[in-house]
Coordinates of C-alpha atoms and ligand atoms in Angstrom, one line a residue:
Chain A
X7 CA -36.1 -31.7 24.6
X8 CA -34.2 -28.9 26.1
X9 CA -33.9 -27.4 22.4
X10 CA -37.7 -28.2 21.8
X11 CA -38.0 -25.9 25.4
X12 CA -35.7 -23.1 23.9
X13 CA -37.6 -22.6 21.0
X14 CA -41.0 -22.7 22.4
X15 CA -40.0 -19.5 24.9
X16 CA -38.2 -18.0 22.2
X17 CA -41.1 -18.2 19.7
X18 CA -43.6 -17.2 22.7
X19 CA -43.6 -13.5 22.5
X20 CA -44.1 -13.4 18.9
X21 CA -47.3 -15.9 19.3
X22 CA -48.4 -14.2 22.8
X23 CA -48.7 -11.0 20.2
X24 CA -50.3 -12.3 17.3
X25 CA -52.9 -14.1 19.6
X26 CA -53.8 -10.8 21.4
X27 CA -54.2 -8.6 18.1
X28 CA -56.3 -11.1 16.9
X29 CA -58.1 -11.1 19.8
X30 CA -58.1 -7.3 20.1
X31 CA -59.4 -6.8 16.7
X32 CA -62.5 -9.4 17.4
X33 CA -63.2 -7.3 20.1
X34 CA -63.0 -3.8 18.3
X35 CA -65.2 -5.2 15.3
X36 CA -68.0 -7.0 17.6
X37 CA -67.9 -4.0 20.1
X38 CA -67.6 -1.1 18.0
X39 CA -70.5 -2.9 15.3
X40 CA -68.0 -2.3 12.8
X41 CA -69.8 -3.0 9.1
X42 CA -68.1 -6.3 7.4
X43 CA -67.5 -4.5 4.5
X44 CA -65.4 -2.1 6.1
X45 CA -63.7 -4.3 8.6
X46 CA -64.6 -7.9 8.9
X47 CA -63.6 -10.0 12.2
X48 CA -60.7 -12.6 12.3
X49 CA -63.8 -15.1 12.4
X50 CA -65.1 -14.1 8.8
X51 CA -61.8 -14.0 7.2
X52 CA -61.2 -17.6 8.7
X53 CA -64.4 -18.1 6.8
X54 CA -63.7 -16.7 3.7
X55 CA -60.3 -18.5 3.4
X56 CA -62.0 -21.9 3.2
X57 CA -65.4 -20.9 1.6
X58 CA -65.7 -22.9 -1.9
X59 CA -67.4 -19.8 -3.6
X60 CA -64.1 -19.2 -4.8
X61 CA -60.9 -21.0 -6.1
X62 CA -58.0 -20.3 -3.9
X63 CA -56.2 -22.9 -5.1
X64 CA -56.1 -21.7 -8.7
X65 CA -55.0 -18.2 -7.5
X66 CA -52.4 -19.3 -5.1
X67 CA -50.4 -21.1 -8.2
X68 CA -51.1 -18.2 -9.8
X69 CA -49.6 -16.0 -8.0
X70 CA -46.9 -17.8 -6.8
X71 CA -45.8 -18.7 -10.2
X72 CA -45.3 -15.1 -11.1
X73 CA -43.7 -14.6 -7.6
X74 CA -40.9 -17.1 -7.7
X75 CA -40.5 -16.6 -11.3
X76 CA -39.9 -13.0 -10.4
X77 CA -37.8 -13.9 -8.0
X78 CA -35.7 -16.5 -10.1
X79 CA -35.1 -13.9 -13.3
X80 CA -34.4 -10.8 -10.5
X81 CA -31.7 -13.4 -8.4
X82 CA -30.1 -14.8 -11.9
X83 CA -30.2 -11.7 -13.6
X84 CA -28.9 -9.8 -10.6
X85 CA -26.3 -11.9 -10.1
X86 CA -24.6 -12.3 -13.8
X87 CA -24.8 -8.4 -14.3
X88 CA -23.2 -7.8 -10.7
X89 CA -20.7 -10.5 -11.8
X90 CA -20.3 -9.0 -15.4
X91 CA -19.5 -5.6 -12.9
X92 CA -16.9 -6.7 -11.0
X93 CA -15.2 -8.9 -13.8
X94 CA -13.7 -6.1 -15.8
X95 CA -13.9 -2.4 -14.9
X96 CA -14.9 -1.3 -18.6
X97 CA -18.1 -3.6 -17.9
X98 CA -18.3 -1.8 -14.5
X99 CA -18.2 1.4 -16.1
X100 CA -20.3 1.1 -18.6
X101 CA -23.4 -1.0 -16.7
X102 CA -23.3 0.8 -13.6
X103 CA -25.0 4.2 -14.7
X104 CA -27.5 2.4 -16.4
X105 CA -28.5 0.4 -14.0
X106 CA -28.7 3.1 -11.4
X107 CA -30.9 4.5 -14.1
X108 CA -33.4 1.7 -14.3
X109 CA -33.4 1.6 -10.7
X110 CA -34.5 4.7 -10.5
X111 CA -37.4 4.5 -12.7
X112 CA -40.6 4.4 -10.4
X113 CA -41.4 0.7 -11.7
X114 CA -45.1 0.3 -10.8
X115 CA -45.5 3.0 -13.5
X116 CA -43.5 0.5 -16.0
X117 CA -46.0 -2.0 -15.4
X118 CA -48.9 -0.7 -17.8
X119 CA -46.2 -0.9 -20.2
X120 CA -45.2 -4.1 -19.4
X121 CA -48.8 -5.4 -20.1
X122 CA -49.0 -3.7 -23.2
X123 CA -45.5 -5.1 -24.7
X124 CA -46.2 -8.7 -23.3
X125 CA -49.9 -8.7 -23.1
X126 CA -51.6 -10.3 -19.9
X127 CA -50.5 -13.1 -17.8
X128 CA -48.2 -14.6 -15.6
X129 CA -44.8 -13.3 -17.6
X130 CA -45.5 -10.0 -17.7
X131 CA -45.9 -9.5 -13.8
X132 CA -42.6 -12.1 -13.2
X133 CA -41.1 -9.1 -14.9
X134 CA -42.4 -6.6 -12.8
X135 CA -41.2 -7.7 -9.9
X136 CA -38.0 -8.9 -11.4
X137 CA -37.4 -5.5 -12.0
X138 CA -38.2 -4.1 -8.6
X139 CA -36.1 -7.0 -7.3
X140 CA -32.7 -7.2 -9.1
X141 CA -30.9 -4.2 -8.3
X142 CA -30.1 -4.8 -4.7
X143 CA -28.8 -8.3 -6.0
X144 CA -26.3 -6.5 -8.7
X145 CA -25.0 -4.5 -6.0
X146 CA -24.5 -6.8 -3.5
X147 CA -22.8 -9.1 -6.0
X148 CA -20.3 -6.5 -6.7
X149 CA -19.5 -5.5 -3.6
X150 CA -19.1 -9.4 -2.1
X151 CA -17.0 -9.5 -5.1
X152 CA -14.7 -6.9 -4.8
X153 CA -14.4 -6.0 -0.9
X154 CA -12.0 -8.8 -0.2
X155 CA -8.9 -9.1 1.8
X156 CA -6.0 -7.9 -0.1
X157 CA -4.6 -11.0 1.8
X158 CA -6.5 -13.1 -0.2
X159 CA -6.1 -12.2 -3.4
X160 CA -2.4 -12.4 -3.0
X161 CA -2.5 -16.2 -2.1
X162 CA -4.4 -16.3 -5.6
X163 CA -1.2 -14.6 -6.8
X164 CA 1.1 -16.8 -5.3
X165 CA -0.1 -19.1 -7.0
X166 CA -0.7 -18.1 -10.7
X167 CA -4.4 -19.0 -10.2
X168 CA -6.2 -17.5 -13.4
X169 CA -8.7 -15.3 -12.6
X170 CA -11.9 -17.5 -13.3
X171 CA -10.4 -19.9 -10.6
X172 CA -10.4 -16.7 -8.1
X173 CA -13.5 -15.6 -8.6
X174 CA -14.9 -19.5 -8.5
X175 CA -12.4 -20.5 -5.6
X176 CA -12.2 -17.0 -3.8
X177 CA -14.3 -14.3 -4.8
X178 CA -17.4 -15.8 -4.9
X179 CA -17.9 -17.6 -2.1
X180 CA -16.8 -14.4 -0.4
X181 CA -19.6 -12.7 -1.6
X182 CA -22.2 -15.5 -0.9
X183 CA -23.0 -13.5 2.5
X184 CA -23.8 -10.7 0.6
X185 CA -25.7 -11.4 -2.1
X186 CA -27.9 -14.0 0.2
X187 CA -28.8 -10.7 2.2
X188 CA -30.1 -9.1 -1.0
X189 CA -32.0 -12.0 -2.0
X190 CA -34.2 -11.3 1.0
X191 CA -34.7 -7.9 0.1
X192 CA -35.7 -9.4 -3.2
X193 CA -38.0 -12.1 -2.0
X194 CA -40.2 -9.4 -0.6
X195 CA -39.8 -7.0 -3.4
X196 CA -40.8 -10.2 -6.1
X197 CA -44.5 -10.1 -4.1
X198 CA -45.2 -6.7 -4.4
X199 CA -44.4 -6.8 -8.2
X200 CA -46.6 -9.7 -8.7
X201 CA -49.4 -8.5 -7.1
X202 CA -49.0 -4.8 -8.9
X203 CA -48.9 -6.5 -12.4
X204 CA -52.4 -8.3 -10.9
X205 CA -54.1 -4.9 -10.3
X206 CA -53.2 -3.7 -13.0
X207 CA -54.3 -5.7 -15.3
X208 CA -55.2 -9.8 -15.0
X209 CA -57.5 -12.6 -15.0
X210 CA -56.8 -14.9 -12.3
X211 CA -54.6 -14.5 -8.9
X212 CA -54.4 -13.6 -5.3
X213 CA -54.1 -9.4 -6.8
X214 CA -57.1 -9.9 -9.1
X215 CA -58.9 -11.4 -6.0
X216 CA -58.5 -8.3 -4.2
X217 CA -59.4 -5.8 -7.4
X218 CA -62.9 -7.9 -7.8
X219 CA -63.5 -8.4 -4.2
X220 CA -63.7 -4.5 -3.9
X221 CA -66.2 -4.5 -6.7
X222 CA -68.9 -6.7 -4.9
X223 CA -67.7 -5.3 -1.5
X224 CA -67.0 -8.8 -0.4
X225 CA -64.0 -7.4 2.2
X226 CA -63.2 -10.7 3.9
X227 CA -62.4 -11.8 0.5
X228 CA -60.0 -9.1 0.0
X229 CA -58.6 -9.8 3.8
X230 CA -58.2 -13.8 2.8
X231 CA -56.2 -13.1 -0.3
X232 CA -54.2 -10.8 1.5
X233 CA -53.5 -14.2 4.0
X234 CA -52.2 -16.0 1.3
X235 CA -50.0 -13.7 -0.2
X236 CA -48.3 -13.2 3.2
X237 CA -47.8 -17.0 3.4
X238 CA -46.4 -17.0 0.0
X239 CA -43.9 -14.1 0.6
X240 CA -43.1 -15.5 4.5
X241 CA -42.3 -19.1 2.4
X242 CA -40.2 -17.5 -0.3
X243 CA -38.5 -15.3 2.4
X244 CA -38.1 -19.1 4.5
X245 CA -36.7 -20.8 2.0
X246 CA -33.9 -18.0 1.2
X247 CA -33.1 -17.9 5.1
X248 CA -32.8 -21.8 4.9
X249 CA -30.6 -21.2 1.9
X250 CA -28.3 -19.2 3.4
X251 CA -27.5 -21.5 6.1
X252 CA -26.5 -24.4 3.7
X253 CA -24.5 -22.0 2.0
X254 CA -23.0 -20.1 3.9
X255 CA -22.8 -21.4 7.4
X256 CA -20.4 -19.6 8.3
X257 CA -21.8 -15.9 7.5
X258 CA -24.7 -17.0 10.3
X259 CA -24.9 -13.6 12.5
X260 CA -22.7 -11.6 10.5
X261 CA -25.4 -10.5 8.0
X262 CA -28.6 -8.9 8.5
Chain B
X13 CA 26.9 -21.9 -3.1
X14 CA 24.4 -20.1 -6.1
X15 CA 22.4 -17.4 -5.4
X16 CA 18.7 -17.7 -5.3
X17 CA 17.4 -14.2 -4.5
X18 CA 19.2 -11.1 -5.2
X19 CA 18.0 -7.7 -4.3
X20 CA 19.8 -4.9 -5.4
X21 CA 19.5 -0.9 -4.1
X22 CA 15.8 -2.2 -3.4
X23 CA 13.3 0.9 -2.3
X24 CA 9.7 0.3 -1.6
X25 CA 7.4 3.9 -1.3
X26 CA 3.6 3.2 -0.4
X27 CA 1.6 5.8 -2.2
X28 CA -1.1 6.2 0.9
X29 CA -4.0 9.4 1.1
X30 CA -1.7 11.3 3.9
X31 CA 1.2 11.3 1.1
X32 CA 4.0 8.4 0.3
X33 CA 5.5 6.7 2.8
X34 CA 8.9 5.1 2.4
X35 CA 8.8 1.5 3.7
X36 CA 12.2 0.4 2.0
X37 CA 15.6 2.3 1.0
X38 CA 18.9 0.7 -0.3
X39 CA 18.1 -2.7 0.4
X40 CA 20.6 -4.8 -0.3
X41 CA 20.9 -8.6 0.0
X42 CA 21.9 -12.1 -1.5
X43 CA 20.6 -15.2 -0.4
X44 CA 22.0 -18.3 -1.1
X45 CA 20.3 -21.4 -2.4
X46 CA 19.5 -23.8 0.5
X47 CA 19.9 -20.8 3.2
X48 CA 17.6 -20.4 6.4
X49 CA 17.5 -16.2 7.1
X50 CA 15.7 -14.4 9.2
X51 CA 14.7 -11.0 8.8
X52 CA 14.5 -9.0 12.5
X53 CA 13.7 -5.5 13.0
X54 CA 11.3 -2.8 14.6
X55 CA 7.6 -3.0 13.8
X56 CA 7.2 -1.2 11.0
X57 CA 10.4 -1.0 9.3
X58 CA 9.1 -3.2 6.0
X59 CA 9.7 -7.0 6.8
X60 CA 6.1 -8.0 4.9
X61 CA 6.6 -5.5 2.4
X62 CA 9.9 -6.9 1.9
X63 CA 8.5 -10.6 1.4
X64 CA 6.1 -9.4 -0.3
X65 CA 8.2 -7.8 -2.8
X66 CA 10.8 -10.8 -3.1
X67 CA 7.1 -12.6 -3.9
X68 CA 6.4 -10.3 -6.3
X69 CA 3.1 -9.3 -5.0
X70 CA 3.9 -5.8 -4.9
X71 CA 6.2 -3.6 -7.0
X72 CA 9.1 -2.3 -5.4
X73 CA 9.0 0.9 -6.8
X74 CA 13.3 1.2 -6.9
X75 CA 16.3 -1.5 -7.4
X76 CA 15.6 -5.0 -8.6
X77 CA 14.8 -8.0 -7.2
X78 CA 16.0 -11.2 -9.0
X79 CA 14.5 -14.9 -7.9
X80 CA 15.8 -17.8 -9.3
X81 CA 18.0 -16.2 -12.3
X82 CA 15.0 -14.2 -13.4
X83 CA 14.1 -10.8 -12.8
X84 CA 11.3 -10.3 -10.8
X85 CA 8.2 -8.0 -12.2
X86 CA 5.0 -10.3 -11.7
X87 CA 4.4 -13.1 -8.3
X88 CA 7.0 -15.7 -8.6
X89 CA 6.8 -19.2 -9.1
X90 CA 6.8 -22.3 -6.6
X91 CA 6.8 -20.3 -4.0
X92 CA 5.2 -21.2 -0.5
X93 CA 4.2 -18.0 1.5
X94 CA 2.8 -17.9 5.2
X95 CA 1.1 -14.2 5.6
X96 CA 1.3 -12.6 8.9
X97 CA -2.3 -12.8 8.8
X98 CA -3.4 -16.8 8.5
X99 CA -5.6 -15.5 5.9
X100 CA -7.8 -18.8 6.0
X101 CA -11.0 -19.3 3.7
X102 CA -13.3 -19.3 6.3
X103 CA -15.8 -21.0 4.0
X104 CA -13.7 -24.2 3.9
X105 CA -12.9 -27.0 6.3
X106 CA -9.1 -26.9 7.9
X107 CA -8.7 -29.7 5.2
X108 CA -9.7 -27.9 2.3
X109 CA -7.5 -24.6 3.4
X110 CA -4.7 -26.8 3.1
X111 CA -5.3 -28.4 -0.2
X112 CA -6.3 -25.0 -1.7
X113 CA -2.7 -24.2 -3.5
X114 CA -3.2 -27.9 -5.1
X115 CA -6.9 -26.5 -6.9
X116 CA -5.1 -22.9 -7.9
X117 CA -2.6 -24.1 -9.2
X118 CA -4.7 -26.9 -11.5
X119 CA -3.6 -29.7 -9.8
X120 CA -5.9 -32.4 -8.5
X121 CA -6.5 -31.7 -4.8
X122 CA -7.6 -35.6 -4.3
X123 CA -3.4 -36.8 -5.2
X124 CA -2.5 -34.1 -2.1
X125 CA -4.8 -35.0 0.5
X126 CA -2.6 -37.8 1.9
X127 CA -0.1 -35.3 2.2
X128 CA -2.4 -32.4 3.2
X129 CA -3.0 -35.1 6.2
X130 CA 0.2 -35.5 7.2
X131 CA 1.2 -32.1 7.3
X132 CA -2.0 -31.5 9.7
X133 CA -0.4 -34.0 11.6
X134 CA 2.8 -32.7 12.3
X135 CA 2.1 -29.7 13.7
X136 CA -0.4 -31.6 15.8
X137 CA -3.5 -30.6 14.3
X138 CA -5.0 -34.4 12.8
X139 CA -8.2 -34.0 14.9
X140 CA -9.5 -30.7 13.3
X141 CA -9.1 -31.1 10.0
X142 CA -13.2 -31.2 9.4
X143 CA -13.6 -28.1 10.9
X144 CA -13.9 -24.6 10.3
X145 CA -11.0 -21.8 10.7
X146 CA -13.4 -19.8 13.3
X147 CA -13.3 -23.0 15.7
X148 CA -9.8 -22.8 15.5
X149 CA -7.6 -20.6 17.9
X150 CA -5.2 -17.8 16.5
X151 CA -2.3 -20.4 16.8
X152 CA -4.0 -22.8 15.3
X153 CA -4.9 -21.5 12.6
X154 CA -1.0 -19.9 11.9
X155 CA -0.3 -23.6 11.8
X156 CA -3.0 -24.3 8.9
X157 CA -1.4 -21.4 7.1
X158 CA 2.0 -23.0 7.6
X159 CA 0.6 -26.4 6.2
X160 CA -0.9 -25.2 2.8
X161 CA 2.5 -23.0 2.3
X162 CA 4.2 -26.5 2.7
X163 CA 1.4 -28.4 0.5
X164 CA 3.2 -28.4 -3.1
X165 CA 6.9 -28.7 -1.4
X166 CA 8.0 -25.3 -3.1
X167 CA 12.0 -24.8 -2.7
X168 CA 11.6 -21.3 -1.6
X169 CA 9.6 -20.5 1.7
X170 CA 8.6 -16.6 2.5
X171 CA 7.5 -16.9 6.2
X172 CA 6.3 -13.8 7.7
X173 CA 6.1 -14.4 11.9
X174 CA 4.3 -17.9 11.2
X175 CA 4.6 -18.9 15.0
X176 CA 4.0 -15.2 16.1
X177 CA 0.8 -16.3 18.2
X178 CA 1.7 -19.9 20.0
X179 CA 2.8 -20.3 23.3
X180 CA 6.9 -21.0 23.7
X181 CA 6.4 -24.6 23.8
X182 CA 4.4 -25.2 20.8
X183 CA 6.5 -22.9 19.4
X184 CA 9.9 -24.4 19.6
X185 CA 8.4 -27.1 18.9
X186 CA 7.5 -26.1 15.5
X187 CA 10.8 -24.2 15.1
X188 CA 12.1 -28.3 15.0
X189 CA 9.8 -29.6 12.9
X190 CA 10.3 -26.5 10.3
X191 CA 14.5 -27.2 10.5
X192 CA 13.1 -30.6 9.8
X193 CA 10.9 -29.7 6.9
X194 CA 14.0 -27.4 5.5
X195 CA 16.2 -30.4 5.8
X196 CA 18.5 -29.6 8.1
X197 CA 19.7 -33.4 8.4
X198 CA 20.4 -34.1 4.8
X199 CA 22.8 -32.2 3.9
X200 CA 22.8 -28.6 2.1
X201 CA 22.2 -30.7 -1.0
X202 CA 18.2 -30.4 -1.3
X203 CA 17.8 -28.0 0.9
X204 CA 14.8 -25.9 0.8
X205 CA 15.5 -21.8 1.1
X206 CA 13.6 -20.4 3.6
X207 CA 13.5 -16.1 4.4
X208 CA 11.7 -16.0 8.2
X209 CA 10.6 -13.0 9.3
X210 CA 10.4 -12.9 13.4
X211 CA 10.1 -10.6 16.0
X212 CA 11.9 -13.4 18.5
X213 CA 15.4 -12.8 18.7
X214 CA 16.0 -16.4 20.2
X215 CA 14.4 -17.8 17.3
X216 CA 15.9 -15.9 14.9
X217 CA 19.4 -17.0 16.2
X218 CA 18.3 -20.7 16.6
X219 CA 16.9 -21.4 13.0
X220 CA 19.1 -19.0 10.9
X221 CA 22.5 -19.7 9.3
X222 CA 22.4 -15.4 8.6
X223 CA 20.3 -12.9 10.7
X224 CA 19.7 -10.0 8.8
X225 CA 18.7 -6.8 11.3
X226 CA 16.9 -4.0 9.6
X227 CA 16.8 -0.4 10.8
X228 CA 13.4 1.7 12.0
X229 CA 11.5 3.0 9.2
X230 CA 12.3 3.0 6.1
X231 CA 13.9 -0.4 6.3
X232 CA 17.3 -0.9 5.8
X233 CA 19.6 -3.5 6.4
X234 CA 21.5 -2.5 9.3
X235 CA 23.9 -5.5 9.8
X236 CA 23.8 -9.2 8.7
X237 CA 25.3 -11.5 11.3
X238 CA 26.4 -15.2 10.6
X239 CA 25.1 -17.6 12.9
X240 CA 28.1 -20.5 13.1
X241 CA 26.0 -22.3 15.6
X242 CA 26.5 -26.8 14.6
X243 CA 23.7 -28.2 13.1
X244 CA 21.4 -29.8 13.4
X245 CA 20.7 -27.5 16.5
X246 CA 18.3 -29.1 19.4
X247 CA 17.8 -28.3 22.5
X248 CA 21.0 -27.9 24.2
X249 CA 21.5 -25.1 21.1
X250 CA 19.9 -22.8 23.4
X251 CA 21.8 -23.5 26.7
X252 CA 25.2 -22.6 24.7
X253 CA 27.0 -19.5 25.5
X254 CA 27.3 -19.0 21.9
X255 CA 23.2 -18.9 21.4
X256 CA 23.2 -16.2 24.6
X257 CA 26.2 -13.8 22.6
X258 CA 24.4 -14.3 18.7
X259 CA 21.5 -13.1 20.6
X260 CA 23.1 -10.2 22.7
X261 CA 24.7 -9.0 19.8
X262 CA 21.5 -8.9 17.9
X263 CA 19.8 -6.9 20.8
X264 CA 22.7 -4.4 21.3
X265 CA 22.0 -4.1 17.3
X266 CA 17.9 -3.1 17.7
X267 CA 18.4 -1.4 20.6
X268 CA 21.4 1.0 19.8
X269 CA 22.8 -0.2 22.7
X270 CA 25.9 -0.9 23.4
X271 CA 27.3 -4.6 24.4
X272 CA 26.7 -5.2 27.8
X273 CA 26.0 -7.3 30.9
X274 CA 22.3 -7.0 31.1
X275 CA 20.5 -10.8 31.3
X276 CA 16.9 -9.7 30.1
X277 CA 19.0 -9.8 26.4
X278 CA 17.3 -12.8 25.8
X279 CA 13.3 -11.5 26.0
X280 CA 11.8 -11.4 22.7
X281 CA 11.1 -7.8 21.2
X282 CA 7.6 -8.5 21.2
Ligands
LIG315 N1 -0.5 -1.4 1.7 C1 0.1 -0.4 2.3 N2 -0.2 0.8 2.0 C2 0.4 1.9 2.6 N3 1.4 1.7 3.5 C3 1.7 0.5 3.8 C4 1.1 -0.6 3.3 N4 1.7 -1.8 3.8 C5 2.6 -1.3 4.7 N5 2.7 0.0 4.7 C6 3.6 0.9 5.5 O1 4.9 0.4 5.3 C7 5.6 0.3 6.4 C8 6.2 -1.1 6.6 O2 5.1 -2.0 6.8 P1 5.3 -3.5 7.0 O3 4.0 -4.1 7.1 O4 6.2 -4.0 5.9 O5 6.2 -3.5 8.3 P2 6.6 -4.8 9.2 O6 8.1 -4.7 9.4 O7 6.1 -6.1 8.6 O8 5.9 -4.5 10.6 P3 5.4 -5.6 11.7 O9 6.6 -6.1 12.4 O10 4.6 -4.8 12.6 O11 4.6 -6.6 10.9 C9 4.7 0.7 7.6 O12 5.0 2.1 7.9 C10 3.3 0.7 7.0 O13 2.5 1.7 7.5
LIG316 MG1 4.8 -7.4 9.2

């Protein structure tokens, strides 16, 4: 009960707000006779997110397909190559600048190319946002790796562990905190890449919803799509907070 | 009585950003198998960086160090080593801290948790073993430290301040239980060998059959005294007149001073 109470007053300013900008932006639209096409009210979005004329659920799969699957290749892949990093300092060396490299590509210009290599579909965007999403994971990795207490590496030494056995036993779970953090970096950065590989080129999902809507100038369309992808980033964002807790308990407060 | 750890002319020079700084010079020092010795000295005159070296964590980077027969150039075997630091995995319960030297070392952890539990219980810790280092306090958690050095039995013990941060109770109480664990009642047959670094003179004198008192920065040894206190010691060790001269004399050492009447000889260093 009293926890139920806690929550409710710590959740209340965040509602309190959301309720009065919704409310403000009713009143701007209705009182300023805004067009719908160039801003529609809360009330027609509402009405666009459950009108039949189109198939939401279709594009929410979609969508999210690419989105986790961006997610999933950007977390694995992130992970190995900031492993592979910290492993051996050759590897170090010789990934790192590249890396950097790719990272500083401007990526939503890869995407046409992308498209053109793998042709259209749900693969081709995964990758996109893969891309935008891993590099914060590598480095993250590497650093939870390597900044450990000398301390603990020496009881490692003490006794003769091999080093697979200190990075499973030691290292690793040292850098959980870390690379958890990244991951919701990455969450956010898997939508975006999703959706850009959508604009740029695709047949179905929540980006392609958006691109058409603009055609026909059916802007609570665009607003409704827009919705969904915030629900489908705010999950994917959820379910790496909830994550983090079972796995590392013990990092709660001490990352950001 | 064999030898078990030799260290011969042994200098340790940190290579540190502001230039090298000489933790250890000339270091000299036999310690017999089944011998308690405690290390004293100045903060900062090299006591971890000497058990570290013995461990063979660190290079020392003159002399040599020989454990066991064999000279020492990478971490030594069956060793059991309490860090000044508890230097718990704060990822694992109290239980699993303590069985951790059982999965390093490839051994199944499950054939040690019986022991792991008795350990907990003798220093008084049965009731936390589910929980986490960070609900433990600083004490506390030295004690976990001092139960996964003890996990695998190891004849050798490199203690550096292990009761530095429990309250004088608790702590002599721990100073029995650990002349327990060394085998103080069965004989110097069996016994285990055990280098204690402390910055209490009073238990430095108590547990030791040789103090060893180093010098300010860099470390040397200034003096070994023997301690021919009986065994096993209890608490009556510590009302002798004997106990109040060892420790005197240890305190005139560290201090430069020379031997006198003052009674506040007994304080700790701190
Ligand atoms: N890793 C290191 N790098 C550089 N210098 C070090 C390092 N470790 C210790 N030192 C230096 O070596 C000297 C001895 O340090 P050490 O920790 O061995 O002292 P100590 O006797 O254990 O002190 P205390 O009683 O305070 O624990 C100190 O001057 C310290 O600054
Ligand atoms: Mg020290």
């Amino acid at each position: 009960m009293n926890m139920i109470k806690r929550k409710f007053f710590e959740w209340l300013p965040a509602s309190l707000m959301f309720l009065g900008l919704l409310v403000l932006w009713q009143l701007a639209v209705s009182g300023l006779g805004l067009r719908e096409y160039i801003l529609p009210s809360p009330a027609a979005v509402a009405h666009a997110l459950f009108s039949s004329e189109i198939n939401w659920t279709g594009h929410i799969i979609v969508t999210g397909t690419a989105i986790l699957g961006a997610f999933l290749i950007a977390a694995i892949g992130g992970i190995a190559l900031g492993t592979l990093t910290a492993w051996s300092t050759v590897m170090g060396r010789a990934l790192m600048p590249f890396l950097v490299f790719v990272n500083t590509l401007p990526k939503v210009a890869v995407a046409p190319l992308f498209l053109l290599w793998f042709g259209y579909g749900i693969f081709p965007n995964m990758l996109i946002g893969a891309l935008i999403g891993f590099f914060p994971v590598v480095i993250n990795t590497a650093v939870g790796l390597t900044q450990i207490d000398e301390d603990m590496l020496d009881l490692g030494r003490v006794f003769n562990a091999p080093k697979w056995k200190v990075f499973a036993k030691i290292r690793i779970p040292n850098a959980y905190p870390y690379i958890l953090s990244a991951l919701k970096v990455t969450a956010t950065a898997a939508v975006v890449g999703a959706i850009v590989g959508e604009f740029v080129a695709s047949q179905s999902g929540l980006g392609y919803v958006i691109i058409t809507s603009q055609s026909s100038l059916n802007t609570p369309l665009a607003f409704g799509a827009l919705v969904w992808i915030s629900i489908l980033g705010l999950a994917l964002y959820g379910a790496v907070a909830v994550l983090s807790r079972v796995l590392a308990p013990w990092a709660e407060g001490q990352e950001n | 009585m064999k030898n078990i750890i030799e260290l011969d002319q042994v200098g340790m020079v940190y290579e540190t950003g502001s230039g090298p700084v000489e933790a250890l010079r000339d270091i000299n020092l036999a310690v017999g198998e089944g011998e308690f010795i405690s290390l004293v000295g100045p903060s900062g005159c090299g006591k971890s960086t000497l058990l570290r070296v013995v461990a063979g964590l660190r290079p020392m980077t003159s002399g040599t160090v020989v454990v066991g027969g064999v000279p020492v150039t990478k971490p030594i075997p069956k060793v059991g080593m309490v860090f000044q630091a508890a230097v718990l995995l704060k990822w694992r319960s109290i239980l699993d801290n303590v069985l951790l030297p059982a999965e390093l070392a490839g051994l199944n952890p499950r054939d040690y948790r019986t022991r792991a539990h008795e350990l907990l219980e003798l220093v008084g810790l049965s009731d936390f073993s589910g929980k986490r280092p960070n609900e433990l306090s600083g004490g506390m958690q030295q004690r976990v430290a001092l139960c996964r050095a003890l996990l695998l039995d190891p004849p050798l013990l490199l203690m550096d301040e292990p009761f530095g941060a429990l309250d004088a109770m608790t702590r002599d109480d721990m100073n029995l239980e650990l002349l327990r664990v060394w085998g103080e009642t069965g004989g110097s047959e069996g016994r285990k060998t055990i280098l204690f670094v402390t910055h209490s003179i009073p238990e430095a004198v108590f547990l030791s059959d040789r103090v060893v008192v180093m010098s300010p920065r860099p470390g040397r040894v200034a003096e070994v005294l023997d301690i021919n206190l009986p065994r096993p010691r209890s608490v009556e060790t510590r009302a002798s007149a004997e106990f109040g001269k060892y420790s005197l004399d240890i305190y005139d050492l560290l201090t430069g001073r020379q031997s006198g009447e003052s009674g506040s000889a007994l304080q700790g260093l701190g």
